[in-house]
Amino acid sequence: MISRQLSQRWPAALPYWQLARLDRPIGTLLLLWPTWGALWLAAEGWPGLHLFAVFTLGVLLMRAAGCAVNDFADRRIDGHVKRTAARPLATGRVTPRGALLLFAALSLAAFLLVLTTNRLTILMSLPALALAFCYPFAKRYTHLPQVVLGAAFSMGIPMAFAGATGEVPPTAWLLVTANLLWTVCYDTFYAMVDRDDDLRVGVKSTAILFGDMDRTMTGALQLMVLFALLLVGHRFELGTAYQFGLAVAAGLFAYQQWLIRGRERDACFRAFLNNNWVGMAVFAGIFFHYLLS
């Protein structure tokens, strides 16, 4: 809807909207659910409008910034990959300089938001920015870029605790661990979509590293995610609503394994997308625990 309006009224802005992946909100949602969960755990309920707005808008801006620098890093590769061949940088609708300027502008806007919080949160935003910038280049040097992405996608969790309480307790790192493992799992599904193209152009990923063991490894990752989340529930004394959310997440994980059984591109992509519901289920468990307690 918004993309159509942009193409009609401000056609020059449309490629930048697409570069920031604002027309594809799945990445933003996968970042939001654990960040919101951390906010609710840290504040033991509603974190207040200020923190909610800062972290929600910050996630939106930094995910968009990450997409811009990702496409800058992949500008000579995306045109050779079926799924990414139509991206704005690959087609020349956006210049490399334009992508870097967009990354800088979005990162600055996110930093200005963080400046309204406390010193610890501001300091933690610096490694978060570094990880967002470095991830796209990791796939050139390691078969574990998904681990770098997991670290980048998990920085909102300790920042949320820092913003709400002024410190990052040891229990927060349990949630970071769960989120990192989950990110590696769902981004492996994403990488399975492009595995044939990535092998041809020389891009590395966990999907290539795992090879024929991809289903076993992603299944093991899912079990570790559930175990880590059970520990989170125990340490934060979360009740029945949270346990129900984990049960739903476990069912969705089983469904994802069924989807990827044939390793077909479309099915692997659907398994990746399905993780939005996993994040929603876990957050809903946290949300309703505090709402009903």
GROMACS .gro file of C-alpha atoms in nm:
model
  293
    1MET     CA    1   0.000   0.000   0.000
    2ILE     CA    2   0.269   0.250   0.107
    3SER     CA    3   0.502   0.132  -0.170
    4ARG     CA    4   0.229   0.192  -0.426
    5GLN     CA    5   0.167   0.544  -0.296
    6LEU     CA    6   0.539   0.622  -0.303
    7SER     CA    7   0.570   0.496  -0.661
    8GLN     CA    8   0.286   0.730  -0.762
    9ARG     CA    9   0.374   1.045  -0.563
   10TRP     CA   10   0.750   1.025  -0.494
   11PRO     CA   11   0.895   0.767  -0.732
   12ALA     CA   12   1.253   0.869  -0.647
   13ALA     CA   13   1.196   0.769  -0.282
   14LEU     CA   14   1.065   0.420  -0.358
   15PRO     CA   15   1.406   0.254  -0.416
   16TYR     CA   16   1.530   0.384  -0.078
   17TRP     CA   17   1.214   0.258   0.092
   18GLN     CA   18   1.282  -0.083  -0.062
   19LEU     CA   19   1.654  -0.063   0.021
   20ALA     CA   20   1.562  -0.015   0.388
   21ARG     CA   21   1.326  -0.313   0.349
   22LEU     CA   22   1.040  -0.109   0.492
   23ASP     CA   23   0.813  -0.293   0.250
   24ARG     CA   24   0.916  -0.623   0.413
   25PRO     CA   25   0.865  -0.597   0.791
   26ILE     CA   26   0.958  -0.955   0.886
   27GLY     CA   27   1.310  -0.858   0.996
   28THR     CA   28   1.177  -0.576   1.212
   29LEU     CA   29   0.931  -0.812   1.380
   30LEU     CA   30   1.199  -1.072   1.449
   31LEU     CA   31   1.397  -0.798   1.623
   32LEU     CA   32   1.100  -0.648   1.807
   33TRP     CA   33   0.964  -0.958   1.983
   34PRO     CA   34   1.279  -1.033   2.192
   35THR     CA   35   1.343  -0.663   2.254
   36TRP     CA   36   0.990  -0.613   2.382
   37GLY     CA   37   1.023  -0.930   2.589
   38ALA     CA   38   1.339  -0.794   2.751
   39LEU     CA   39   1.168  -0.462   2.824
   40TRP     CA   40   0.875  -0.635   2.993
   41LEU     CA   41   1.104  -0.863   3.196
   42ALA     CA   42   1.327  -0.575   3.304
   43ALA     CA   43   1.034  -0.352   3.403
   44GLU     CA   44   0.822  -0.643   3.532
   45GLY     CA   45   0.542  -0.528   3.306
   46TRP     CA   46   0.469  -0.218   3.098
   47PRO     CA   47   0.802  -0.031   3.063
   48GLY     CA   48   0.645   0.311   3.011
   49LEU     CA   49   0.575   0.502   2.693
   50HIS     CA   50   0.921   0.659   2.667
   51LEU     CA   51   1.121   0.334   2.670
   52PHE     CA   52   0.864   0.154   2.459
   53ALA     CA   53   0.882   0.426   2.192
   54VAL     CA   54   1.264   0.452   2.202
   55PHE     CA   55   1.321   0.080   2.159
   56THR     CA   56   1.042   0.025   1.908
   57LEU     CA   57   1.156   0.310   1.684
   58GLY     CA   58   1.520   0.219   1.745
   59VAL     CA   59   1.462  -0.137   1.625
   60LEU     CA   60   1.282  -0.010   1.315
   61LEU     CA   61   1.560   0.235   1.231
   62MET     CA   62   1.851  -0.002   1.296
   63ARG     CA   63   1.698  -0.288   1.104
   64ALA     CA   64   1.653  -0.050   0.809
   65ALA     CA   65   2.012   0.073   0.849
   66GLY     CA   66   2.137  -0.285   0.858
   67CYS     CA   67   1.954  -0.365   0.535
   68ALA     CA   68   2.111  -0.062   0.365
   69VAL     CA   69   2.466  -0.161   0.457
   70ASN     CA   70   2.393  -0.526   0.380
   71ASP     CA   71   2.293  -0.439   0.025
   72PHE     CA   72   2.598  -0.213  -0.007
   73ALA     CA   73   2.822  -0.506   0.091
   74ASP     CA   74   2.637  -0.740  -0.148
   75ARG     CA   75   2.601  -0.498  -0.438
   76ARG     CA   76   2.820  -0.709  -0.669
   77ILE     CA   77   2.662  -1.036  -0.557
   78ASP     CA   78   2.287  -0.975  -0.537
   79GLY     CA   79   2.247  -0.956  -0.913
   80HIS     CA   80   2.367  -1.317  -0.940
   81VAL     CA   81   2.126  -1.453  -0.677
   82LYS     CA   82   1.770  -1.530  -0.784
   83ARG     CA   83   1.603  -1.397  -0.466
   84THR     CA   84   1.795  -1.068  -0.457
   85ALA     CA   85   1.843  -0.982  -0.824
   86ALA     CA   86   1.576  -0.708  -0.816
   87ARG     CA   87   1.712  -0.519  -0.515
   88PRO     CA   88   1.768  -0.144  -0.573
   89LEU     CA   89   2.149  -0.154  -0.559
   90ALA     CA   90   2.169  -0.463  -0.779
   91THR     CA   91   1.957  -0.294  -1.046
   92GLY     CA   92   2.130   0.044  -1.018
   93ARG     CA   93   1.826   0.234  -0.890
   94VAL     CA   94   2.029   0.333  -0.582
   95THR     CA   95   2.400   0.419  -0.584
   96PRO     CA   96   2.652   0.276  -0.333
   97ARG     CA   97   2.701   0.628  -0.197
   98GLY     CA   98   2.324   0.664  -0.152
   99ALA     CA   99   2.314   0.337   0.044
  100LEU     CA  100   2.592   0.448   0.277
  101LEU     CA  101   2.427   0.786   0.332
  102LEU     CA  102   2.100   0.612   0.417
  103PHE     CA  103   2.283   0.385   0.663
  104ALA     CA  104   2.447   0.687   0.827
  105ALA     CA  105   2.121   0.886   0.848
  106LEU     CA  106   1.923   0.598   0.998
  107SER     CA  107   2.200   0.514   1.246
  108LEU     CA  108   2.221   0.878   1.354
  109ALA     CA  109   1.844   0.893   1.407
  110ALA     CA  110   1.859   0.576   1.620
  111PHE     CA  111   2.151   0.717   1.822
  112LEU     CA  112   1.959   1.038   1.890
  113LEU     CA  113   1.682   0.824   2.037
  114VAL     CA  114   1.930   0.638   2.259
  115LEU     CA  115   2.063   0.970   2.387
  116THR     CA  116   1.731   1.013   2.570
  117THR     CA  117   1.812   0.710   2.789
  118ASN     CA  118   2.098   0.654   3.037
  119ARG     CA  119   2.477   0.631   3.006
  120LEU     CA  120   2.499   0.251   3.006
  121THR     CA  121   2.243   0.219   2.727
  122ILE     CA  122   2.427   0.481   2.522
  123LEU     CA  123   2.757   0.296   2.565
  124MET     CA  124   2.600  -0.036   2.466
  125SER     CA  125   2.463   0.119   2.149
  126LEU     CA  126   2.818   0.150   2.011
  127PRO     CA  127   2.894  -0.225   1.983
  128ALA     CA  128   2.538  -0.271   1.858
  129LEU     CA  129   2.612  -0.032   1.570
  130ALA     CA  130   2.947  -0.203   1.501
  131LEU     CA  131   2.781  -0.544   1.479
  132ALA     CA  132   2.511  -0.412   1.245
  133PHE     CA  133   2.781  -0.274   1.015
  134CYS     CA  134   3.012  -0.579   1.028
  135TYR     CA  135   2.756  -0.856   0.975
  136PRO     CA  136   2.720  -0.818   0.595
  137PHE     CA  137   3.096  -0.855   0.551
  138ALA     CA  138   3.125  -1.162   0.777
  139LYS     CA  139   2.984  -1.392   0.509
  140ARG     CA  140   3.301  -1.330   0.304
  141TYR     CA  141   3.532  -1.469   0.573
  142THR     CA  142   3.342  -1.722   0.785
  143HIS     CA  143   3.075  -1.987   0.747
  144LEU     CA  144   2.921  -1.851   1.067
  145PRO     CA  145   2.781  -1.511   0.963
  146GLN     CA  146   2.454  -1.618   1.125
  147VAL     CA  147   2.631  -1.607   1.463
  148VAL     CA  148   2.735  -1.246   1.395
  149LEU     CA  149   2.377  -1.168   1.295
  150GLY     CA  150   2.255  -1.337   1.614
  151ALA     CA  151   2.483  -1.115   1.821
  152ALA     CA  152   2.360  -0.806   1.634
  153PHE     CA  153   1.995  -0.909   1.670
  154SER     CA  154   2.044  -0.973   2.044
  155MET     CA  155   2.195  -0.637   2.143
  156GLY     CA  156   1.850  -0.490   2.204
  157ILE     CA  157   1.809  -0.727   2.499
  158PRO     CA  158   2.090  -0.603   2.728
  159MET     CA  159   2.018  -0.248   2.609
  160ALA     CA  160   1.655  -0.290   2.718
  161PHE     CA  161   1.763  -0.404   3.065
  162ALA     CA  162   2.011  -0.118   3.085
  163GLY     CA  163   1.746   0.132   2.979
  164ALA     CA  164   1.487   0.005   3.226
  165THR     CA  165   1.704  -0.070   3.530
  166GLY     CA  166   2.042   0.095   3.474
  167GLU     CA  167   2.220  -0.242   3.478
  168VAL     CA  168   2.236  -0.573   3.292
  169PRO     CA  169   2.179  -0.863   3.537
  170PRO     CA  170   2.330  -1.207   3.465
  171THR     CA  171   1.983  -1.346   3.395
  172ALA     CA  172   1.952  -1.113   3.095
  173TRP     CA  173   2.228  -1.307   2.922
  174LEU     CA  174   2.012  -1.620   2.932
  175LEU     CA  175   1.767  -1.437   2.709
  176VAL     CA  176   2.055  -1.319   2.489
  177THR     CA  177   2.173  -1.681   2.454
  178ALA     CA  178   1.825  -1.802   2.361
  179ASN     CA  179   1.783  -1.525   2.106
  180LEU     CA  180   2.127  -1.580   1.950
  181LEU     CA  181   2.059  -1.952   1.905
  182TRP     CA  182   1.713  -1.878   1.763
  183THR     CA  183   1.855  -1.626   1.516
  184VAL     CA  184   2.118  -1.873   1.394
  185CYS     CA  185   1.841  -2.128   1.341
  186TYR     CA  186   1.596  -1.914   1.147
  187ASP     CA  187   1.868  -1.744   0.943
  188THR     CA  188   1.995  -2.088   0.848
  189PHE     CA  189   1.650  -2.154   0.700
  190TYR     CA  190   1.687  -1.823   0.516
  191ALA     CA  191   2.032  -1.923   0.390
  192MET     CA  192   1.898  -2.259   0.272
  193VAL     CA  193   1.686  -2.066   0.021
  194ASP     CA  194   2.000  -1.923  -0.142
  195ARG     CA  195   2.239  -2.216  -0.082
  196ASP     CA  196   2.284  -2.312  -0.448
  197ASP     CA  197   2.343  -1.952  -0.554
  198ASP     CA  198   2.575  -1.885  -0.258
  199LEU     CA  199   2.790  -2.185  -0.345
  200ARG     CA  200   2.822  -2.057  -0.698
  201VAL     CA  201   2.919  -1.698  -0.605
  202GLY     CA  202   3.133  -1.789  -0.304
  203VAL     CA  203   2.920  -1.656  -0.015
  204LYS     CA  204   2.951  -1.850   0.312
  205SER     CA  205   2.671  -1.949   0.551
  206THR     CA  206   2.571  -2.202   0.815
  207ALA     CA  207   2.346  -2.365   0.555
  208ILE     CA  208   2.658  -2.447   0.352
  209LEU     CA  209   2.856  -2.544   0.663
  210PHE     CA  210   2.586  -2.781   0.790
  211GLY     CA  211   2.527  -2.937   0.447
  212ASP     CA  212   2.322  -3.257   0.471
  213MET     CA  213   2.313  -3.215   0.849
  214ASP     CA  214   2.108  -2.895   0.819
  215ARG     CA  215   1.787  -3.044   0.954
  216THR     CA  216   1.967  -3.211   1.245
  217MET     CA  217   2.157  -2.895   1.333
  218THR     CA  218   1.856  -2.664   1.313
  219GLY     CA  219   1.654  -2.912   1.518
  220ALA     CA  220   1.929  -2.919   1.781
  221LEU     CA  221   1.936  -2.538   1.784
  222GLN     CA  222   1.561  -2.528   1.837
  223LEU     CA  223   1.587  -2.765   2.134
  224MET     CA  224   1.860  -2.546   2.286
  225VAL     CA  225   1.643  -2.237   2.234
  226LEU     CA  226   1.355  -2.401   2.419
  227PHE     CA  227   1.583  -2.513   2.702
  228ALA     CA  228   1.730  -2.164   2.737
  229LEU     CA  229   1.380  -2.014   2.740
  230LEU     CA  230   1.273  -2.262   3.008
  231LEU     CA  231   1.565  -2.138   3.218
  232VAL     CA  232   1.453  -1.779   3.152
  233GLY     CA  233   1.107  -1.867   3.279
  234HIS     CA  234   1.251  -2.028   3.591
  235ARG     CA  235   1.488  -1.741   3.674
  236PHE     CA  236   1.221  -1.475   3.620
  237GLU     CA  237   0.954  -1.686   3.792
  238LEU     CA  238   0.719  -1.677   3.494
  239GLY     CA  239   0.398  -1.875   3.522
  240THR     CA  240   0.143  -2.067   3.318
  241ALA     CA  241   0.095  -1.806   3.046
  242TYR     CA  242   0.465  -1.817   2.966
  243GLN     CA  243   0.474  -2.197   2.967
  244PHE     CA  244   0.182  -2.199   2.725
  245GLY     CA  245   0.372  -1.959   2.497
  246LEU     CA  246   0.671  -2.195   2.499
  247ALA     CA  247   0.445  -2.488   2.413
  248VAL     CA  248   0.315  -2.296   2.111
  249ALA     CA  249   0.673  -2.212   2.012
  250ALA     CA  250   0.769  -2.581   2.037
  251GLY     CA  251   0.479  -2.675   1.809
  252LEU     CA  252   0.585  -2.411   1.557
  253PHE     CA  253   0.943  -2.541   1.562
  254ALA     CA  254   0.813  -2.889   1.481
  255TYR     CA  255   0.610  -2.744   1.193
  256GLN     CA  256   0.920  -2.569   1.059
  257GLN     CA  257   1.110  -2.897   1.056
  258TRP     CA  258   0.826  -3.050   0.859
  259LEU     CA  259   0.838  -2.760   0.612
  260ILE     CA  260   1.210  -2.800   0.537
  261ARG     CA  261   1.198  -3.178   0.503
  262GLY     CA  262   1.251  -3.157   0.125
  263ARG     CA  263   1.484  -2.854   0.139
  264GLU     CA  264   1.278  -2.674  -0.126
  265ARG     CA  265   1.341  -2.300  -0.163
  266ASP     CA  266   0.984  -2.183  -0.103
  267ALA     CA  267   0.932  -2.419   0.191
  268CYS     CA  268   1.256  -2.308   0.358
  269PHE     CA  269   1.150  -1.946   0.315
  270ARG     CA  270   0.811  -2.024   0.473
  271ALA     CA  271   0.993  -2.186   0.766
  272PHE     CA  272   1.195  -1.868   0.807
  273LEU     CA  273   0.883  -1.649   0.798
  274ASN     CA  274   0.706  -1.877   1.047
  275ASN     CA  275   0.950  -1.766   1.316
  276ASN     CA  276   0.755  -1.443   1.346
  277TRP     CA  277   0.486  -1.647   1.521
  278VAL     CA  278   0.747  -1.807   1.748
  279GLY     CA  279   0.862  -1.464   1.862
  280MET     CA  280   0.503  -1.351   1.909
  281ALA     CA  281   0.417  -1.662   2.115
  282VAL     CA  282   0.710  -1.616   2.353
  283PHE     CA  283   0.645  -1.244   2.396
  284ALA     CA  284   0.273  -1.308   2.449
  285GLY     CA  285   0.362  -1.549   2.729
  286ILE     CA  286   0.571  -1.280   2.900
  287PHE     CA  287   0.312  -1.010   2.836
  288PHE     CA  288   0.018  -1.207   2.977
  289HIS     CA  289   0.220  -1.327   3.276
  290TYR     CA  290   0.262  -0.969   3.396
  291LEU     CA  291  -0.086  -0.862   3.284
  292LEU     CA  292  -0.253  -1.138   3.483
  293SER     CA  293  -0.024  -1.144   3.787
   0.00000   0.00000   0.00000
